[in-house]
Short mmCIF file of C-alpha atoms in Angstrom, two decimals:
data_model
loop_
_atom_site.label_atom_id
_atom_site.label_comp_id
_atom_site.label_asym_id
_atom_site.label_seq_id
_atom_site.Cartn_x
_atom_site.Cartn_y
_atom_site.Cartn_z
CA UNK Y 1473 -1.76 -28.76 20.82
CA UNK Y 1474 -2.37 -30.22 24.43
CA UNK Y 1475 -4.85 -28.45 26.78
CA UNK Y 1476 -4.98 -28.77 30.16
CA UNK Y 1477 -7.72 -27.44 33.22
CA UNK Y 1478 -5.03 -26.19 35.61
CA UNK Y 1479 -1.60 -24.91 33.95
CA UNK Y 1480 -0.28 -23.95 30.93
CA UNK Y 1481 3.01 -25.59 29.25
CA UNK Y 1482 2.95 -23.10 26.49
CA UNK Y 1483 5.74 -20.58 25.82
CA UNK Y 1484 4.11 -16.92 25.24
CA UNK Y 1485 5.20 -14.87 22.42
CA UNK Y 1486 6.51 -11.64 22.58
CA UNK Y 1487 6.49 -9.55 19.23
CA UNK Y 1488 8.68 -7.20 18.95
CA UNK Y 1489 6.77 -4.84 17.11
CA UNK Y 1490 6.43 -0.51 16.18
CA UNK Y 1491 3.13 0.90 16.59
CA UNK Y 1492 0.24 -0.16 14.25
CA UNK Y 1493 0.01 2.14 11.27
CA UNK Y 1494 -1.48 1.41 7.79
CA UNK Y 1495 1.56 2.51 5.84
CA UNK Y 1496 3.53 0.09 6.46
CA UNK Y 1497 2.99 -4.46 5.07
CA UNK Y 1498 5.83 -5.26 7.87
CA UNK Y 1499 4.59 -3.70 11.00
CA UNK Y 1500 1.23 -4.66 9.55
CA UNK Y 1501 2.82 -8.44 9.34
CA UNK Y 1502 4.04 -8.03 12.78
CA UNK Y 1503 0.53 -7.60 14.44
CA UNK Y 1504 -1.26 -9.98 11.89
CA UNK Y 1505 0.94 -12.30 13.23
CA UNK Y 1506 0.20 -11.51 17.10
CA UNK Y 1507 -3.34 -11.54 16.53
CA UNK Y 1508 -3.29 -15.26 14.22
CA UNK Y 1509 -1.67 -16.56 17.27
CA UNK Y 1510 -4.20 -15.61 20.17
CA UNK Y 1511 -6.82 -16.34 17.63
CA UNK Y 1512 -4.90 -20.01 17.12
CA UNK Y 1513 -5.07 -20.20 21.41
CA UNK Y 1514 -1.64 -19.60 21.87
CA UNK Y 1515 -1.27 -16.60 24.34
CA UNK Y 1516 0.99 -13.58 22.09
CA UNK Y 1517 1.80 -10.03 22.72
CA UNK Y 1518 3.27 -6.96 20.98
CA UNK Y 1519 5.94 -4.65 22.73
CA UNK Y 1520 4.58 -1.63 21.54
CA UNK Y 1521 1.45 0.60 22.70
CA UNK Y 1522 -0.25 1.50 19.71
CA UNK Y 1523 -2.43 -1.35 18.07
CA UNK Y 1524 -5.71 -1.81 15.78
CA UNK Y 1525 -8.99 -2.29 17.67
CA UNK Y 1526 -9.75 -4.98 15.41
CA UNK Y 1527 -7.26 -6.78 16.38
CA UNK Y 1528 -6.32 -8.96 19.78
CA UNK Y 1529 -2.63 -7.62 19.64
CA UNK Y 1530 -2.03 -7.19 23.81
CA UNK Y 1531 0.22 -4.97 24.95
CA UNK Y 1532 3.43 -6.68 26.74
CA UNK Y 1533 2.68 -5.19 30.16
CA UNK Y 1534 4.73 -5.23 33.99
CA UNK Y 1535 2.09 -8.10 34.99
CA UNK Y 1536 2.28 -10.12 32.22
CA UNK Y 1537 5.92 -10.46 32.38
CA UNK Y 1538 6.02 -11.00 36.11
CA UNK Y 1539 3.33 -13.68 35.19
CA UNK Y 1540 5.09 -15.57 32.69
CA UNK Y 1541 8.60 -15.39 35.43
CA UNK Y 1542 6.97 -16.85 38.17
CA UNK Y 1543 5.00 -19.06 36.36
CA UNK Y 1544 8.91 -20.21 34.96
CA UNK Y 1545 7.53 -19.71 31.15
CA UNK Y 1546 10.21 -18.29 28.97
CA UNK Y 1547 9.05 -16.75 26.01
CA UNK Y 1548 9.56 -17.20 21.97
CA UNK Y 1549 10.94 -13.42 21.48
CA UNK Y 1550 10.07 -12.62 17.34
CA UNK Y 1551 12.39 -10.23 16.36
CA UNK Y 1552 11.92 -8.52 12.38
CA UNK Y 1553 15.23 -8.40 10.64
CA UNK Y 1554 15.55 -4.71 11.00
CA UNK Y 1555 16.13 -5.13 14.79
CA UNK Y 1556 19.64 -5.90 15.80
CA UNK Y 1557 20.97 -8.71 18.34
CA UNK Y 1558 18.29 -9.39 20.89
CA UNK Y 1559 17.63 -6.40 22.96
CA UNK Y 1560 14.71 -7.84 25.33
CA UNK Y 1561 17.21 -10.44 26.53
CA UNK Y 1562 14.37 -12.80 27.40
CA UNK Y 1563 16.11 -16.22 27.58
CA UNK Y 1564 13.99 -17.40 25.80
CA UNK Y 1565 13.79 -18.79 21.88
CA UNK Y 1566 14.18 -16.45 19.62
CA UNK Y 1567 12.47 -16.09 16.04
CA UNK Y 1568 13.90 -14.15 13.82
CA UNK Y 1569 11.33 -13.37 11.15
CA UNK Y 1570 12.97 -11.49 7.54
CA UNK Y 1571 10.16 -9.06 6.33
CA UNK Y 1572 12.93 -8.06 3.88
CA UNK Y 1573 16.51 -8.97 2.77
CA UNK Y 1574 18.72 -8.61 6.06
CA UNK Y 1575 20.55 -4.69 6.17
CA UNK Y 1576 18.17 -3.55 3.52
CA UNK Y 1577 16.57 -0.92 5.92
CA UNK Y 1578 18.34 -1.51 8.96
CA UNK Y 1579 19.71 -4.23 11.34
CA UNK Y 1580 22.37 -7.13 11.28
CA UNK Y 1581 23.36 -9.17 7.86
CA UNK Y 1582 23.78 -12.17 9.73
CA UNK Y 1583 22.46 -13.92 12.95
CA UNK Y 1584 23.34 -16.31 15.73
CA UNK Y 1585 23.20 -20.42 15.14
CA UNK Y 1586 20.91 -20.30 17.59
CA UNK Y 1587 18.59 -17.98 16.55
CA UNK Y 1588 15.16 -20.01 14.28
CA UNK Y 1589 15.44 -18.34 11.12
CA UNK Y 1590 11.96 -17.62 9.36
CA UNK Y 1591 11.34 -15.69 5.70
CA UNK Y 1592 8.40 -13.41 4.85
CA UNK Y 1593 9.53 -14.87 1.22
CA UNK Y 1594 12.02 -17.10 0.08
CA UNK Y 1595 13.88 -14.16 -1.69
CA UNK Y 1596 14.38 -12.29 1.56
CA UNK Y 1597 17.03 -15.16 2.13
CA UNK Y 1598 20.37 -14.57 1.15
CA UNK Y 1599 22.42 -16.58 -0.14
CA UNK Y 1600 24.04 -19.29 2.15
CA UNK Y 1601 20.84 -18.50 4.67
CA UNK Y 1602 18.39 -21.42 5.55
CA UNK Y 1603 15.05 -21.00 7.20
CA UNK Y 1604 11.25 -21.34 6.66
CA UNK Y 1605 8.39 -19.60 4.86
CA UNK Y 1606 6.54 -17.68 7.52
CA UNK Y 1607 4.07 -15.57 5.05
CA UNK Y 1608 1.11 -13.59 6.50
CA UNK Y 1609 -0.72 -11.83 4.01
CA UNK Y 1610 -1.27 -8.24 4.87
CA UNK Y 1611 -3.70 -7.46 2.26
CA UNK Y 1612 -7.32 -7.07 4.11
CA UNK Y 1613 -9.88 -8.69 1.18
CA UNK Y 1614 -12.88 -6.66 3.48
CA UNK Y 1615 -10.89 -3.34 1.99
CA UNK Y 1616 -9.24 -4.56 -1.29
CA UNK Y 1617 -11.27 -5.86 -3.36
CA UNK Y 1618 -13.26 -5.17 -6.97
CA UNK Y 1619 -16.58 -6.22 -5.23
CA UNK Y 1620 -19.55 -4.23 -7.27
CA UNK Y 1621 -17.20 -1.63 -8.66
CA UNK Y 1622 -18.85 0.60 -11.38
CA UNK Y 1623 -16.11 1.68 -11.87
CA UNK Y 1624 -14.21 -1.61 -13.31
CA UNK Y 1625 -15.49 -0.67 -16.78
CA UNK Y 1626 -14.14 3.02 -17.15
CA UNK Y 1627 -10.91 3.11 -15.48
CA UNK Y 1628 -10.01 6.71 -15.69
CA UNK Y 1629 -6.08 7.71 -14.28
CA UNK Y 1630 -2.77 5.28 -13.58
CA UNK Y 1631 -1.03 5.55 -10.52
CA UNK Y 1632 2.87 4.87 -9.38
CA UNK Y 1633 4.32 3.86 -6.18
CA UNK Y 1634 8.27 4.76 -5.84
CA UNK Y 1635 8.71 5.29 -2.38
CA UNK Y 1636 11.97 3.82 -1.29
CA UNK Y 1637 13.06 4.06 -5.28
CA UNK Y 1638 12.84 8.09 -5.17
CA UNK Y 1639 14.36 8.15 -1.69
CA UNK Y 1640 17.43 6.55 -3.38
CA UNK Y 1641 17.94 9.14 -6.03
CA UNK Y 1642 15.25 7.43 -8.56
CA UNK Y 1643 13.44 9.17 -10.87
CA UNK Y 1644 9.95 8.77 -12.13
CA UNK Y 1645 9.14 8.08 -15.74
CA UNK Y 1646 8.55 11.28 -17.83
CA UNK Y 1647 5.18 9.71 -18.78
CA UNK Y 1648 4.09 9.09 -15.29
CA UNK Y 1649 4.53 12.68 -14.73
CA UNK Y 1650 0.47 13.31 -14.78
CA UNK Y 1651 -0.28 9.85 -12.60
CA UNK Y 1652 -1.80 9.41 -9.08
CA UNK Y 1653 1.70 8.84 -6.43
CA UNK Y 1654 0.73 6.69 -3.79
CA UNK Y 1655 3.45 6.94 -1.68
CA UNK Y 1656 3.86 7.10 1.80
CA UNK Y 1657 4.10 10.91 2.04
CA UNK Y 1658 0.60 10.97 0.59
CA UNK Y 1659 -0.58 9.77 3.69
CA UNK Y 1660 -3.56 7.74 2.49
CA UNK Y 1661 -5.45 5.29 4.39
CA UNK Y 1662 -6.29 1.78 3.22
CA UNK Y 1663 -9.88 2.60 2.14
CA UNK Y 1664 -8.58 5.77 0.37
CA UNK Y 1665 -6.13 3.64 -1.75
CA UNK Y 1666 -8.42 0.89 -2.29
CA UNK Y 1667 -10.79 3.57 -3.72
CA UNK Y 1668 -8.12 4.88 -6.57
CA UNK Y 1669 -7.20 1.40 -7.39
CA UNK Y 1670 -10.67 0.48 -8.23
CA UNK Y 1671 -10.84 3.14 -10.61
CA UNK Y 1672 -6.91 3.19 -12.25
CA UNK Y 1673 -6.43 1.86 -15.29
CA UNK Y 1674 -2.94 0.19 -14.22
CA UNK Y 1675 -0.28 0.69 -11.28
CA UNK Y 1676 3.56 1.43 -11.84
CA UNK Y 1677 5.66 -0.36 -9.38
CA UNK Y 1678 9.17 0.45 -8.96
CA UNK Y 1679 9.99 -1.59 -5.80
CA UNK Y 1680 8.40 -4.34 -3.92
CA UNK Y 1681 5.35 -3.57 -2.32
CA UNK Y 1682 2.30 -4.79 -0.65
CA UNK Y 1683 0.60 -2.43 -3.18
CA UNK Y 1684 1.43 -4.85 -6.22
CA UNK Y 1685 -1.27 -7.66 -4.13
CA UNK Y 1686 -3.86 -4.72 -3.08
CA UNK Y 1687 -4.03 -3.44 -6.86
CA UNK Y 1688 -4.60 -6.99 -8.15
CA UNK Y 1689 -7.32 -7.67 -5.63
CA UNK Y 1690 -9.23 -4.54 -6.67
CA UNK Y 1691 -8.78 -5.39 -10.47
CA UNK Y 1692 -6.45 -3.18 -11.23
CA UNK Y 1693 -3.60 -4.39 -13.06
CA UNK Y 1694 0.18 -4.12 -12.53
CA UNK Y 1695 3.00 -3.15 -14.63
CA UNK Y 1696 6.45 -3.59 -13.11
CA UNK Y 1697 9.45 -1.00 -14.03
CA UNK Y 1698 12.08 -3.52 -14.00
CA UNK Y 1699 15.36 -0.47 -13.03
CA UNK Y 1700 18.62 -1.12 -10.90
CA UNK Y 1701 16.74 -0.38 -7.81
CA UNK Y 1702 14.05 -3.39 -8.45
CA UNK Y 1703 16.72 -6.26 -9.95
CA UNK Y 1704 18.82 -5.94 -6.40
CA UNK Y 1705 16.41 -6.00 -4.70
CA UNK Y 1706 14.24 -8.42 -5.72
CA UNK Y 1707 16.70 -11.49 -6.69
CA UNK Y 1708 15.34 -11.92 -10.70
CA UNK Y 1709 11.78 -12.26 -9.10
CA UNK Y 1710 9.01 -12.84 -11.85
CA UNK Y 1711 4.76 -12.88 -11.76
CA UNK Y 1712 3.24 -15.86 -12.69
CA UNK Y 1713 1.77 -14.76 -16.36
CA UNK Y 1714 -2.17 -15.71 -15.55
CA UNK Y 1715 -1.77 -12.75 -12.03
CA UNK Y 1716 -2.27 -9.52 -14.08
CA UNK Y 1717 1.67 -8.30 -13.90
CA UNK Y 1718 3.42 -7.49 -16.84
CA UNK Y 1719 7.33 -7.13 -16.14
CA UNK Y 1720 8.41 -5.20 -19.66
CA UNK Y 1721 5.60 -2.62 -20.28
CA UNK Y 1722 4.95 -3.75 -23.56
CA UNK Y 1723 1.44 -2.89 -24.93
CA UNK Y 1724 0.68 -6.45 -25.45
CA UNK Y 1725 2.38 -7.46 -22.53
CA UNK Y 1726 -0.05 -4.68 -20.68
CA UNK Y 1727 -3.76 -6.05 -22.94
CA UNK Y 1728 -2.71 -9.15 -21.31
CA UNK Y 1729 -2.10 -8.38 -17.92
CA UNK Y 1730 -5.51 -6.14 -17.85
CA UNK Y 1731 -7.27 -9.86 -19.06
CA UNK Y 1732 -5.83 -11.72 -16.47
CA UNK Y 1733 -6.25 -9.62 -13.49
CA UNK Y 1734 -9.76 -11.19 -12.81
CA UNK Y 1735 -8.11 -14.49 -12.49
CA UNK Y 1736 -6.31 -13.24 -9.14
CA UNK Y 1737 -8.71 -13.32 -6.56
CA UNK Y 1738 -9.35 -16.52 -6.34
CA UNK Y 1739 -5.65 -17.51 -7.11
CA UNK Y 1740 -5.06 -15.31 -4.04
CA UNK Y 1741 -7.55 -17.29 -2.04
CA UNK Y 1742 -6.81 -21.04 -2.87
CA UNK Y 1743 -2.96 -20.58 -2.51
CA UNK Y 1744 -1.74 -17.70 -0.75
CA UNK Y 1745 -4.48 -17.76 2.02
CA UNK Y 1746 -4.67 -21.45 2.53
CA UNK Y 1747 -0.85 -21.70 2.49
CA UNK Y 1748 -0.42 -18.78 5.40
CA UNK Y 1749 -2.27 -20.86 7.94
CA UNK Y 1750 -0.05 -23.95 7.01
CA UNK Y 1751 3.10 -21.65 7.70
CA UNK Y 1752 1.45 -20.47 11.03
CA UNK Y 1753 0.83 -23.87 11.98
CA UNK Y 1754 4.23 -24.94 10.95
CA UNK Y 1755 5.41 -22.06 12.90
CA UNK Y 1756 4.11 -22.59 16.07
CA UNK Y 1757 4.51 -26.30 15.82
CA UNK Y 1758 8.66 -25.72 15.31
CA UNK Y 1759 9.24 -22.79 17.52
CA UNK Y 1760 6.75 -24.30 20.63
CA UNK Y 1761 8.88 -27.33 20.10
CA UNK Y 1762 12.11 -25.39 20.34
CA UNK Y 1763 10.70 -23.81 23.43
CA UNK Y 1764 10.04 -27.25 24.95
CA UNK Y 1765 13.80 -28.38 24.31
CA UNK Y 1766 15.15 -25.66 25.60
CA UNK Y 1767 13.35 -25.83 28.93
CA UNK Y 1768 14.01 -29.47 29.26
CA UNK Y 1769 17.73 -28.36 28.99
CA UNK Y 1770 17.65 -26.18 31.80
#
């Protein structure tokens, strides 16, 4: 990336973005990303007001915009899937970045040929759909992790996440019926859950969830409820065996997930943390690029 004492040939990003809350990986993604790219000296911003203090997520404000107009900078405008057709109307590039499979939640099933195409995961891509790997892990290692835990050695409860799963008519396993929910409606914070999944003995999963990564990273292994709900919407996705997941339940399948489980931090930390940075990088390298070809154009 080219520096330079007196301008700036840099296109600004503009993240389209909800307020910052804990509950949820995507809007989580959303600012991760923001902040990654002021801390990678690019110059980013979020569209919303709400943001973490720990983060350098700036608003998108009057000035800035009047900044970036007269300074003739058109932005890269990142739009999540669940947003439809491009509302800021920036003229600028736009980045569409799939945090899940297109229409799942909400927005448009398809997008303009024009529009740079990027994937949270390569299943969030349907079929017929190219684009790159854009993954920014939203699991904090500060909070989720089995660092000195006491506890590791006497795991007491279990606990189930079903969120979206029970929203669509799911029910929960009769033999869950005494476990720990961590749902959204339980309104926990990050430190809270961390704390429960340092001492459960395993987590029930019955979607995909950010939760599946945070359990594993506080030792606590995973055992995946394989129903309707989780096959379409998860394209035949399996665990690696050695991660601490167990797809069928099984109680050998289980003893062998709860040996593993140690294995994942540093799994977690020689691929899926050294590989983020590569996508950012790959990321700003493409869409800057774009940015630069379009200007040329006009």
């Amino acid at each position: 990336m080219t520096r330079s004492f007196y301008t700036s040939d840099h296109a600004p990003y503009y993240i389209c973005a909800l307020d910052y809350i804990q509950q949820s990986a995507g809007i989580r993604a959303l600012h991760y990303l923001c902040h990654a790219l002021n801390e990678s000296g690019l110059e980013a911003y979020v569209t919303c007001e709400g943001t973490s203090p720990q983060l350098r997520t700036p608003e998108l404000s009057e000035n800035a915009l009047h900044h970036h107009h007269i300074s003739c900078r058109k932005p890269i405008v990142v739009y999540p899937e669940i947003i439809s057709g491009d509302p800021l109307a920036a003229g600028g590039v736009v980045a569409r970045w799939l945090l899940n499979r297109p229409g799942h939640i909400a927005g448009d099933t398809s997008f303009p040929p024009q529009e740079m195409i990027f994937a949270y995961d390569p299943s969030y891509l349907p079929s017929g759909m190219t684009g790159d790997i854009l993954h920014i892990p939203t699991c904090d290692l500060s909070i989720f992790n089995n660092d000195d835990n006491h506890h590791d050695d006497s795991r007491e409860f279990v606990c189930f996440y079903a969120h979206k799963y029970l929203s669509k008519g799911g029910v929960v396993d009769e033999h869950l019926a005494d476990a720990v929910s961590l749902c959204k409606d339980q309104q926990l914070t990050h430190h809270e859950i961390a704390a429960l999944l340092r001492c459960a003995k395993v987590l029930y999963v019955y979607e995909p969830t950010a939760l599946v990564t945070e359990a594993l990273l506080c030792g606590c292994p995973v055992s995946i409820i394989v129903t309707d709900y989780w096959k379409e919407n998860t394209s035949n996705y399996s665990y690696p065996p050695d991660w601490g997941v167990t797809m069928d339940g099984t109680p050998k399948s289980l003893a062998m997930a709860k040996s593993n489980v140690g294995k994942f931090r540093s799994i977690y930390e020689e691929t899926v943390l050294k590989d983020a940075w590569i996508h950012l990088d790959r990321f700003i390298e493409a869409t800057q690029a774009a940015a630069k070809k379009q200007s040329t154009r006009k």
